[in-house]
Amino acid sequence: MQYARTTLLRIGWGPAEWAAFRRGLIKILVITNLILGAYYLLWRGTVSLNWHAWWFALALFGAELYSYIGSFLFGLTVFRLKERGEPPPAPPGLRVDVYITCYNEPVELVRKTVRAAIAIRYPHQTYLLDDGNSPAMRAMAAEEGCGYIIRSPVWQGFDRHAKAGNLINALEHTTGDFILILDADQVPLPTILDCTLGYFTDPLVALVQTPQYFINVPPGDPFGSQAPLFYGPIQQGKDGWNAAFFCGSNAVLRREALARTGIRFFVRDVERRIRRTLREADTVVKRAERTLTKADRHRIAPALRALRQAVRQARHELSRGDTFQEVTERFQQRAEAAARLIVAADLQQIMADLAEIQAAEAAEIMRSLNDEAILAELAARERSPLAAIETVRQLIPLLVNEAMEYLPISTISVTEDMSTSMRLHACGWRSVYHDEILAHGLAPEDLRSALQQRLRWAQGTIQVMLRENPLTLPGLSWGQRLAYFDTMWSYLSGVPTIIYLISPPLFLLFGLLPVNALSAEFFWRLVPYLLINQLLFAVISWGRPTWRGQQYSLALFPLWIKAVVSAAANVWFGKKLGFIVTPKTRQTGRYFGLVRWQLAMMILLAVSIVVGLLQLTLGWRNDGLPVLVNIFWAVYDLIMLSVVIDAALYQPTEEQ
């Protein structure tokens, strides 16, 4: 690749011509890759499946389909790769707030970020958002002349929403039109606002994201902390579809866009809850009708019909555009009228209940039956047959008033960033990815911290997929939908990876083959597809070290499975996910237990390689080509998985 680039430069092509050539080559390779992949999979699914081992054959074919869809989404993402070059100049006079979010980090670490933030050249106000409410952090902020914000008392007794809640609280206490968000360890360069604010001259731009780069990564990047592929071609590709998303730090956001988007989704959520509540109310009334005895049906059925009519009328008013307050107040009035109707019609039953009470007390109550308050109380008693109506009557206020606050930052995920930017895009706002390192951060320094961080990212992404899937979220273009879904799809790779990993051992140890035969026809279809796939990846990642990232994308298969299971349990069954802030200092301990599944898989692969070679050497097998092919893949898998051993054994030098 470097030779090709040098040749092009020799014939007079400058950087612009070279960039245009690369983008054109990417488009050609994306299309070629999709065609070859479809050609191979069509043949695989119709001709080559080994039905004698159907469960294995179908599992592997499913994994290959997953990979092809991932390849399609990745190719689509980078198909419109946008390289923006020099940023437009920052207009003077903008009101800018710089937020530094922190939660129990070391004070001196945060001090470096605070000092660098205060030193940013463009005029601004700097605020330390201390979610730990630390006296030492407060004192440090005062020493450095930095604004200091903690949670206001209104958050007491409510879900704090982790970092999202911290940002929402700060937005309520500041007034800047633009907000630069920095993590506690992300030390900004003085030019960060000069290089980003110019994009906001476009009134529709809501977000400018810049890369996250870590200065404490040792040679070889043992934990795969740097993400040059994501903070490069992937974000540039998403930028081409107006889908570059917020990554939690090193980003500038427009306050107006957050406010408008928050209001729109607040209204949407209120309407959705009211509609759901009305459906539940209808179900409650129908259930009550089915439980009526023949004796009760004459007295109570008219009131239940009136209540069902109230539900239908509320739905009609909501669709007509009446305000939520009007709809709910009218519904409440109709429900209360239905309850009083039953009380009036069922006086004899109530009298039977009162017969047990002393005569004097009963007479007193009878004299009070004309009192509206007492009538309502009787209608609400559990011993009354009106429990169903009372349930319906309370549904609307309970659900509408249930923590229905305005949220400019999304709180549907433990990672607020992707969901917030996706909502911005759904409301018609634009984003920009500026590919220039403008802040220096600190990466995790031990395997446990690195895995905690990746688990949180994966869990948050899956939460967003399950709660607000981009494929169905109104307002997004199809390019944006698929660009977002590409990131989500990548975190579903755990099970397909296991299938790929166990395929060589299943053949080498047990002779199970998922295809009819590893014939020339098979290789003529598979090899070109794999070669073009790798060539496409090489061109996309041109000049960026991506090998470590490729290793971890495969080696972390247990983590991806855990993320999917735990996120699904949270969304579907309400199981709480803890928000773990990534430690900013090295944590001591033994780490081989954290990668036990990878180590077990490596042992299985190594044993299968030895068995395969031994059988060939002793002449116990005559299928030499299939054995060698599977040994090749087993060796490749071992190399990919070996990254976890490097990470578990890593010890920093004394200088670090």
XYZ file of C-alpha atoms in Angstrom:
656
model
C 0.000 0.000 0.000
C 2.793 2.413 0.867
C 4.467 1.589 -2.460
C 1.240 2.405 -4.311
C 0.924 5.712 -2.486
C 4.538 6.620 -3.250
C 3.978 5.811 -6.937
C 0.934 8.067 -7.085
C 2.823 10.907 -5.459
C 5.603 10.512 -8.006
C 3.202 11.049 -10.897
C 2.164 14.389 -9.472
C -0.768 13.588 -7.228
C -1.009 15.715 -4.126
C -2.846 14.913 -0.867
C -6.237 15.914 -2.291
C -5.856 13.676 -5.350
C -4.597 10.853 -3.189
C -7.561 11.182 -0.816
C -10.000 11.171 -3.744
C -8.321 8.054 -5.177
C -8.572 6.280 -1.823
C -12.256 7.135 -1.426
C -12.969 5.867 -4.936
C -11.026 2.675 -4.285
C -12.991 2.102 -1.078
C -16.280 2.358 -2.996
C -15.090 -0.166 -5.589
C -13.894 -2.596 -2.939
C -17.098 -2.256 -0.885
C -19.262 -3.147 -3.881
C -16.943 -5.979 -4.960
C -16.866 -7.376 -1.429
C -20.657 -7.413 -1.175
C -21.053 -9.127 -4.545
C -18.445 -11.798 -3.811
C -19.894 -12.378 -0.350
C -23.417 -12.796 -1.704
C -22.114 -15.166 -4.410
C -20.317 -17.305 -1.819
C -23.185 -17.407 0.700
C -25.794 -18.225 -1.932
C -23.726 -21.251 -2.939
C -23.074 -22.168 0.699
C -26.730 -22.084 1.629
C -28.009 -24.020 -1.363
C -25.257 -26.495 -2.264
C -22.545 -27.056 0.318
C -24.305 -27.584 3.668
C -23.467 -30.943 5.215
C -26.847 -32.198 6.423
C -25.233 -35.187 8.152
C -23.997 -32.643 10.714
C -26.893 -30.249 10.198
C -26.668 -28.499 13.581
C -23.005 -27.663 13.011
C -23.562 -26.743 9.369
C -26.442 -24.389 10.131
C -24.626 -22.817 13.087
C -21.565 -22.021 10.978
C -23.704 -20.775 8.105
C -25.538 -18.504 10.564
C -22.204 -17.140 11.796
C -21.150 -16.473 8.210
C -24.427 -14.647 7.557
C -23.803 -12.543 10.667
C -20.329 -11.661 9.391
C -21.657 -10.794 5.948
C -24.266 -8.449 7.418
C -21.521 -6.883 9.534
C -19.370 -6.493 6.430
C -22.299 -4.883 4.608
C -22.949 -2.417 7.455
C -19.248 -1.589 7.781
C -18.900 -1.113 4.032
C -21.964 1.115 3.924
C -20.604 3.175 6.824
C -17.303 3.954 5.086
C -18.840 4.250 1.608
C -19.248 8.014 2.082
C -16.102 8.603 4.128
C -15.701 12.336 4.749
C -12.296 13.941 5.359
C -13.009 17.523 6.403
C -9.477 18.941 6.486
C -8.910 22.351 8.069
C -11.773 23.572 10.272
C -13.550 26.869 9.627
C -12.453 29.750 11.887
C -14.277 30.143 15.174
C -16.605 33.161 15.193
C -15.976 35.618 18.032
C -18.362 36.335 20.844
C -19.893 32.899 21.418
C -20.855 32.024 24.985
C -19.102 28.764 25.829
C -19.123 26.628 28.985
C -16.523 23.920 29.570
C -17.778 21.005 31.664
C -15.325 18.660 33.392
C -17.212 15.640 34.741
C -15.707 13.837 37.709
C -16.673 11.240 40.280
C -14.143 10.307 42.971
C -11.073 10.620 40.729
C -7.747 11.664 42.286
C -7.741 15.395 42.931
C -4.351 16.031 41.330
C -5.384 14.207 38.175
C -8.457 16.421 37.850
C -6.375 19.512 38.649
C -4.373 18.997 35.429
C -7.558 18.934 33.390
C -8.947 21.985 35.200
C -5.798 24.018 34.580
C -5.694 23.053 30.923
C -9.399 23.859 30.524
C -8.978 27.288 32.083
C -6.042 27.888 29.689
C -8.141 27.258 26.554
C -7.634 30.311 24.342
C -11.203 31.007 23.288
C -13.129 32.975 25.973
C -15.213 30.622 28.095
C -16.337 29.618 31.571
C -14.946 26.428 33.133
C -16.985 24.303 35.534
C -16.037 21.214 37.506
C -19.051 18.909 37.771
C -18.276 16.955 40.934
C -20.750 14.110 41.310
C -18.828 12.864 44.338
C -19.345 16.135 46.266
C -15.803 15.931 47.620
C -14.560 18.713 49.944
C -11.048 18.227 48.554
C -12.331 18.642 44.992
C -14.275 21.753 45.997
C -11.154 23.249 47.577
C -9.079 22.469 44.483
C -11.637 24.151 42.216
C -11.560 27.248 44.404
C -7.758 27.300 44.332
C -7.704 27.115 40.539
C -10.507 29.637 40.017
C -12.845 27.108 38.437
C -16.623 27.028 38.765
C -17.866 24.169 40.933
C -21.225 22.409 40.529
C -22.760 19.568 42.534
C -26.231 18.026 42.390
C -29.028 20.282 43.553
C -31.403 19.051 46.289
C -34.152 18.285 43.741
C -32.273 15.090 42.804
C -32.759 13.603 46.253
C -34.977 10.554 46.114
C -34.794 10.258 42.318
C -32.659 8.212 39.937
C -29.376 10.102 39.546
C -28.749 8.782 35.997
C -24.945 8.699 36.558
C -23.013 10.941 34.157
C -26.135 11.910 32.219
C -27.703 13.230 35.416
C -24.534 15.133 36.251
C -24.650 16.888 32.871
C -28.390 17.609 33.119
C -27.880 19.181 36.529
C -25.073 21.386 35.174
C -27.198 22.535 32.226
C -29.746 23.818 34.733
C -27.100 25.934 36.495
C -25.218 27.438 33.543
C -26.157 29.562 30.541
C -23.520 29.040 27.817
C -24.872 28.512 24.311
C -22.200 25.897 23.578
C -20.804 23.261 25.919
C -17.436 21.514 25.674
C -17.633 18.245 27.621
C -14.446 16.699 29.008
C -13.889 13.625 31.137
C -11.821 14.146 34.270
C -8.673 12.769 32.627
C -9.029 14.414 29.188
C -6.556 17.315 29.183
C -7.546 19.724 26.388
C -5.177 21.623 24.120
C -5.515 25.439 24.136
C -6.856 25.353 20.564
C -9.728 22.923 21.110
C -12.464 25.557 20.849
C -10.739 27.421 18.005
C -10.805 24.182 15.983
C -14.422 23.228 16.691
C -16.632 26.298 17.130
C -16.393 27.305 13.465
C -18.597 24.395 12.452
C -21.475 25.904 14.430
C -21.867 28.718 11.905
C -24.184 26.161 10.323
C -27.291 26.690 12.501
C -28.248 23.018 12.190
C -24.974 21.663 13.624
C -25.625 20.386 17.146
C -22.454 18.391 17.833
C -18.766 18.446 16.958
C -16.890 15.341 18.113
C -13.085 15.025 18.170
C -10.930 11.915 18.789
C -10.050 10.469 22.156
C -6.326 9.811 22.383
C -4.455 8.357 25.363
C -0.914 9.342 26.267
C -0.220 6.600 28.817
C -0.550 3.656 26.425
C 2.655 1.578 26.542
C 4.319 0.195 23.399
C 2.233 -2.560 21.863
C -0.971 -1.216 23.455
C -1.545 -4.386 25.550
C -5.167 -3.487 26.402
C -6.139 -2.207 22.958
C -6.947 1.215 24.404
C -6.294 3.297 21.318
C -9.048 3.128 18.733
C -7.500 4.529 15.539
C -10.005 2.757 13.292
C -13.049 4.086 15.146
C -11.609 7.567 15.732
C -10.760 7.767 12.072
C -12.380 5.982 9.123
C -15.428 4.746 11.035
C -16.387 8.132 12.469
C -15.431 9.790 9.162
C -17.689 7.331 7.374
C -20.553 8.015 9.777
C -19.896 11.713 9.256
C -20.561 11.200 5.556
C -24.069 9.987 6.469
C -24.562 12.743 9.077
C -24.352 10.055 11.750
C -21.066 10.789 13.562
C -22.047 10.395 17.188
C -21.215 11.807 20.589
C -18.583 9.763 22.441
C -18.962 11.248 25.922
C -15.927 13.518 25.956
C -13.915 15.894 23.767
C -17.094 17.131 22.107
C -18.866 20.478 21.794
C -22.675 20.571 21.844
C -25.215 23.295 21.124
C -27.450 23.983 24.123
C -30.433 24.917 21.949
C -30.261 21.561 20.153
C -30.185 19.654 23.445
C -33.117 21.688 24.791
C -35.292 21.295 21.705
C -34.525 17.597 21.423
C -35.179 17.036 25.109
C -38.575 18.750 24.868
C -39.543 16.774 21.774
C -38.697 13.431 23.353
C -40.345 14.488 26.612
C -43.589 15.122 24.745
C -43.206 11.860 22.849
C -42.640 9.883 26.036
C -45.621 11.477 27.802
C -47.907 10.694 24.870
C -46.571 7.141 24.665
C -47.198 6.582 28.382
C -50.720 7.983 28.176
C -51.551 5.760 25.199
C -50.136 2.738 27.016
C -52.103 3.646 30.125
C -55.337 3.960 28.181
C -54.754 0.513 26.681
C -54.190 -0.885 30.164
C -57.348 0.857 31.375
C -59.379 -0.740 28.600
C -57.968 -4.146 29.553
C -58.877 -3.640 33.227
C -62.460 -2.730 32.354
C -62.878 -5.721 30.019
C -61.553 -8.031 32.733
C -63.980 -6.550 35.239
C -66.889 -7.105 32.836
C -65.973 -10.765 32.452
C -66.011 -11.315 36.232
C -69.503 -9.871 36.809
C -72.121 -12.246 38.150
C -75.568 -12.346 36.549
C -76.973 -10.476 39.533
C -74.342 -7.729 39.305
C -74.435 -7.376 35.532
C -77.655 -5.329 35.486
C -76.421 -2.857 38.108
C -72.732 -2.478 37.200
C -72.430 -3.125 33.455
C -73.783 0.334 32.436
C -71.086 2.056 34.476
C -68.344 -0.137 33.017
C -69.621 0.640 29.522
C -69.454 4.331 30.395
C -65.884 3.863 31.536
C -64.911 2.109 28.309
C -66.483 4.996 26.418
C -64.343 7.368 28.495
C -61.230 5.453 27.438
C -62.215 5.629 23.764
C -62.982 9.328 24.054
C -59.590 10.010 25.668
C -57.836 8.203 22.826
C -59.767 10.252 20.285
C -58.916 13.511 22.041
C -55.236 12.559 22.191
C -55.172 11.804 18.459
C -57.046 15.051 17.789
C -54.214 17.003 19.385
C -55.746 18.061 22.702
C -53.189 18.812 25.381
C -52.124 16.040 27.729
C -53.487 17.960 30.706
C -56.915 18.366 29.094
C -57.098 14.714 28.093
C -56.137 13.389 31.521
C -58.390 15.793 33.460
C -61.440 14.900 31.352
C -60.696 11.205 31.679
C -60.425 11.524 35.442
C -63.777 13.307 35.598
C -65.479 10.629 33.482
C -63.949 7.828 35.561
C -65.151 9.435 38.782
C -68.634 9.862 37.291
C -68.696 6.158 36.398
C -67.682 5.252 39.946
C -70.472 7.399 41.428
C -72.950 5.836 39.020
C -72.175 2.382 40.379
C -72.424 3.576 43.981
C -75.844 5.040 43.306
C -77.000 1.880 41.508
C -75.604 -0.469 44.133
C -76.910 1.121 47.345
C -78.507 -2.076 48.491
C -75.161 -3.908 48.445
C -73.508 -1.112 50.348
C -76.342 -1.234 52.882
C -75.703 -4.938 53.326
C -72.087 -4.144 54.119
C -73.192 -1.491 56.579
C -75.627 -3.819 58.324
C -72.806 -5.153 60.441
C -72.157 -1.699 61.803
C -74.067 -0.428 64.811
C -77.418 1.079 63.905
C -76.508 4.555 65.054
C -73.328 4.586 62.989
C -75.212 3.226 59.973
C -77.816 5.943 60.252
C -75.142 8.583 60.433
C -73.464 7.190 57.298
C -76.797 7.021 55.484
C -77.359 10.707 56.183
C -73.952 11.387 54.654
C -74.521 9.515 51.412
C -75.359 12.744 49.641
C -71.875 14.019 50.492
C -69.719 13.812 47.339
C -66.472 13.145 49.252
C -67.941 10.187 51.178
C -69.477 8.836 48.009
C -66.063 8.897 46.322
C -64.452 7.184 49.317
C -66.970 4.382 49.268
C -66.396 3.919 45.545
C -62.673 3.441 46.143
C -62.873 0.807 48.885
C -61.314 -2.528 48.065
C -64.277 -4.407 49.577
C -66.475 -2.702 46.986
C -66.914 -4.279 43.547
C -65.575 -1.002 42.219
C -61.900 -1.891 42.648
C -61.491 -2.128 38.870
C -62.812 1.388 38.355
C -60.586 2.738 41.109
C -57.597 1.093 39.406
C -58.487 2.709 36.085
C -59.123 6.061 37.728
C -55.617 6.076 39.203
C -53.720 4.819 36.165
C -53.338 8.146 34.372
C -52.019 10.319 37.240
C -49.732 7.571 38.512
C -48.013 6.995 35.185
C -47.973 10.560 33.891
C -46.514 11.919 37.122
C -44.002 9.056 37.437
C -40.671 10.928 37.152
C -41.713 12.518 33.864
C -39.027 15.200 33.795
C -37.545 17.076 30.868
C -34.189 15.493 29.971
C -31.857 17.262 27.516
C -29.408 14.341 27.844
C -30.745 10.838 27.195
C -30.971 8.561 30.228
C -32.115 5.316 28.578
C -28.612 3.812 28.686
C -25.585 3.605 30.975
C -23.737 5.334 28.133
C -25.667 8.515 27.451
C -23.624 9.673 24.480
C -24.816 7.520 21.548
C -28.470 7.800 22.507
C -28.272 11.587 22.886
C -26.685 12.075 19.466
C -29.139 9.652 17.839
C -32.020 11.668 19.257
C -30.413 14.866 17.953
C -30.198 13.347 14.489
C -33.799 12.131 14.689
C -34.856 15.728 15.334
C -33.072 16.983 12.218
C -29.840 18.285 13.737
C -26.448 17.717 12.164
C -23.147 16.454 13.595
C -19.506 16.874 12.613
C -16.510 14.657 13.195
C -13.300 16.696 13.278
C -10.403 14.265 12.933
C -7.758 16.115 14.945
C -6.416 15.191 18.379
C -7.295 18.129 20.624
C -7.141 16.477 24.062
C -4.898 13.916 25.741
C -6.463 11.369 28.077
C -5.523 8.440 30.280
C -6.401 4.872 29.322
C -6.980 2.025 31.797
C -3.699 0.657 33.135
C -4.804 -2.846 34.036
C -6.908 -5.544 32.434
C -9.752 -5.389 34.946
C -10.313 -1.673 34.375
C -10.092 -2.082 30.605
C -12.693 -4.866 30.650
C -15.009 -2.852 32.912
C -14.855 0.029 30.466
C -15.604 -2.126 27.437
C -18.420 -3.911 29.244
C -20.075 -0.580 30.022
C -19.744 0.569 26.399
C -21.237 -2.676 25.114
C -24.060 -2.739 27.673
C -24.991 0.847 26.915
C -25.022 0.243 23.178
C -27.247 -2.830 23.529
C -29.591 -0.895 25.832
C -30.015 1.749 23.147
C -30.637 -0.918 20.496
C -33.369 -2.530 22.603
C -35.023 0.685 23.771
C -34.680 3.025 20.789
C -33.566 0.934 17.848
C -32.315 3.194 15.047
C -34.044 0.983 12.481
C -37.425 2.101 13.850
C -36.730 5.480 15.494
C -38.750 8.139 13.598
C -36.801 10.982 11.994
C -33.609 9.184 10.968
C -32.564 8.732 7.349
C -31.813 5.192 6.198
C -28.119 6.039 6.026
C -28.215 7.187 9.644
C -30.206 4.129 10.719
C -27.687 1.705 9.243
C -24.656 3.713 10.402
C -25.892 3.566 13.984
C -26.983 -0.046 13.699
C -23.499 -0.966 12.434
C -22.020 -0.134 15.851
C -24.772 -2.016 17.669
C -24.478 -5.060 15.406
C -20.760 -5.359 16.155
C -21.478 -6.046 19.835
C -23.579 -9.111 18.943
C -20.518 -11.017 17.748
C -20.012 -13.162 20.872
C -21.935 -16.280 19.808
C -20.770 -16.204 16.141
C -17.193 -15.946 17.392
C -17.619 -19.067 19.527
C -18.908 -20.940 16.479
C -15.868 -19.874 14.463
C -13.495 -20.822 17.281
C -14.869 -24.318 17.894
C -15.114 -25.220 14.201
C -11.447 -26.335 13.795
C -11.488 -28.495 16.982
C -14.778 -30.129 15.964
C -13.194 -31.261 12.720
C -9.694 -32.075 13.974
C -10.904 -33.971 17.066
C -14.213 -35.455 15.924
C -14.143 -35.298 12.132
C -17.227 -33.043 11.917
C -17.250 -30.991 8.720
C -19.936 -28.304 8.156
C -19.583 -28.477 4.353
C -19.988 -31.375 1.966
C -16.335 -31.211 1.004
C -13.460 -28.731 1.037
C -13.302 -28.903 -2.750
C -11.763 -26.562 -5.293
C -15.254 -25.170 -5.877
C -15.443 -24.203 -2.206
C -12.093 -22.403 -2.213
C -12.751 -20.613 -5.509
C -15.782 -18.988 -3.899
C -14.401 -18.373 -0.420
C -10.822 -17.194 -1.035
C -11.618 -14.213 -3.350
C -14.232 -13.029 -0.861
C -11.762 -13.209 2.037
C -8.994 -11.508 0.061
C -11.171 -8.595 -1.054
C -12.496 -8.287 2.489
C -8.977 -7.965 3.881
C -7.925 -5.611 1.081
C -10.896 -3.373 1.841
C -9.983 -3.308 5.520
C -6.351 -2.482 4.656
C -7.350 0.437 2.443
C -9.813 1.773 4.994
C -7.305 1.588 7.852
C -4.456 2.916 5.693
C -1.615 4.171 7.887
C -3.363 3.372 11.177
C -2.294 0.546 13.533
C -5.427 -1.584 13.786
C -4.095 -5.088 14.496
C -4.590 -4.864 18.265
C -8.175 -3.773 17.777
C -8.837 -6.729 15.483
C -7.472 -9.093 18.100
C -9.669 -7.699 20.846
C -12.803 -7.683 18.699
C -12.471 -11.490 18.560
C -10.825 -12.200 21.911
C -13.477 -10.446 24.016
C -16.281 -12.780 22.929
C -17.229 -13.683 26.568
C -17.548 -9.986 27.390
C -19.811 -9.324 24.400
C -22.078 -12.211 25.418
C -22.230 -10.941 29.007
C -23.062 -7.446 27.771
C -25.949 -8.668 25.617
C -27.407 -10.879 28.358
C -27.116 -8.266 31.127
C -28.432 -5.409 28.968
C -31.388 -7.506 27.814
C -32.140 -8.467 31.431
C -32.093 -4.780 32.346
C -34.392 -3.681 29.526
C -36.842 -6.609 29.609
C -36.847 -7.581 33.286
C -35.666 -4.446 35.078
C -32.456 -5.939 36.448
C -30.278 -3.008 37.448
C -26.950 -2.317 35.767
C -24.261 -0.711 37.870
C -22.464 2.307 36.412
C -18.779 1.715 37.090
C -16.514 4.682 36.508
C -13.296 3.488 34.872
C -10.475 3.726 37.441
C -7.826 6.286 36.499
C -5.047 4.550 38.425
C -3.694 1.020 38.093
C -5.571 -1.641 40.080
C -3.512 -4.491 41.503
C -4.539 -8.132 41.347
C -4.411 -11.363 39.381
C -6.056 -11.231 35.990
C -5.959 -14.724 34.470
C -9.342 -15.450 36.028
C -10.805 -12.621 33.949
C -9.856 -14.402 30.714
C -10.473 -17.992 31.751
C -12.842 -18.679 28.842
C -10.292 -17.434 26.344
C -7.593 -19.566 27.965
C -9.847 -22.630 27.854
C -10.491 -22.028 24.173
C -6.752 -21.648 23.521
C -6.076 -24.993 25.210
C -8.771 -26.643 23.091
C -7.301 -25.136 19.912
C -3.756 -26.173 20.833
C -4.843 -29.745 21.585
C -6.728 -29.950 18.289
C -3.655 -28.730 16.371
C -1.430 -31.349 18.010
C -3.981 -34.118 17.392
C -4.419 -33.105 13.761
C -0.695 -32.984 13.045
C -0.122 -36.269 14.897
C -2.824 -38.035 12.915
C -1.370 -36.790 9.624
C 2.156 -37.794 10.629
C 1.106 -41.294 11.671
C -1.010 -41.743 8.558
C -4.225 -42.162 10.520
C -6.020 -39.692 8.229
C -6.052 -39.344 4.457
C -7.898 -35.974 4.282
C -4.720 -33.917 4.366
C -6.055 -30.699 2.800
C -9.047 -30.293 5.151
C -6.799 -31.020 8.125
C -4.235 -28.404 7.045
C -6.942 -25.825 6.384
C -8.407 -26.302 9.856
C -4.959 -26.240 11.452
C -4.358 -22.921 9.682
C -7.547 -21.457 11.142
C -6.760 -22.863 14.591
C -3.324 -21.218 14.515
C -4.904 -17.939 13.382
C -7.395 -18.126 16.269
C -4.586 -18.796 18.740
C -2.712 -15.735 17.525
C -5.823 -13.596 17.862
C -6.621 -14.893 21.355
C -3.041 -14.559 22.569
C -3.621 -10.864 23.185
C -5.344 -11.688 26.483
C -2.176 -13.361 27.786
C -0.158 -10.234 27.035
C -2.782 -8.143 28.832
C -2.989 -10.425 31.886
C 0.799 -10.540 32.282
C 1.426 -6.849 31.626
C 3.381 -5.015 34.288
C 4.269 -1.338 33.846
C 7.874 -0.253 34.008
C 8.959 1.789 36.979
C 9.091 4.924 34.824
C 5.395 4.544 34.112
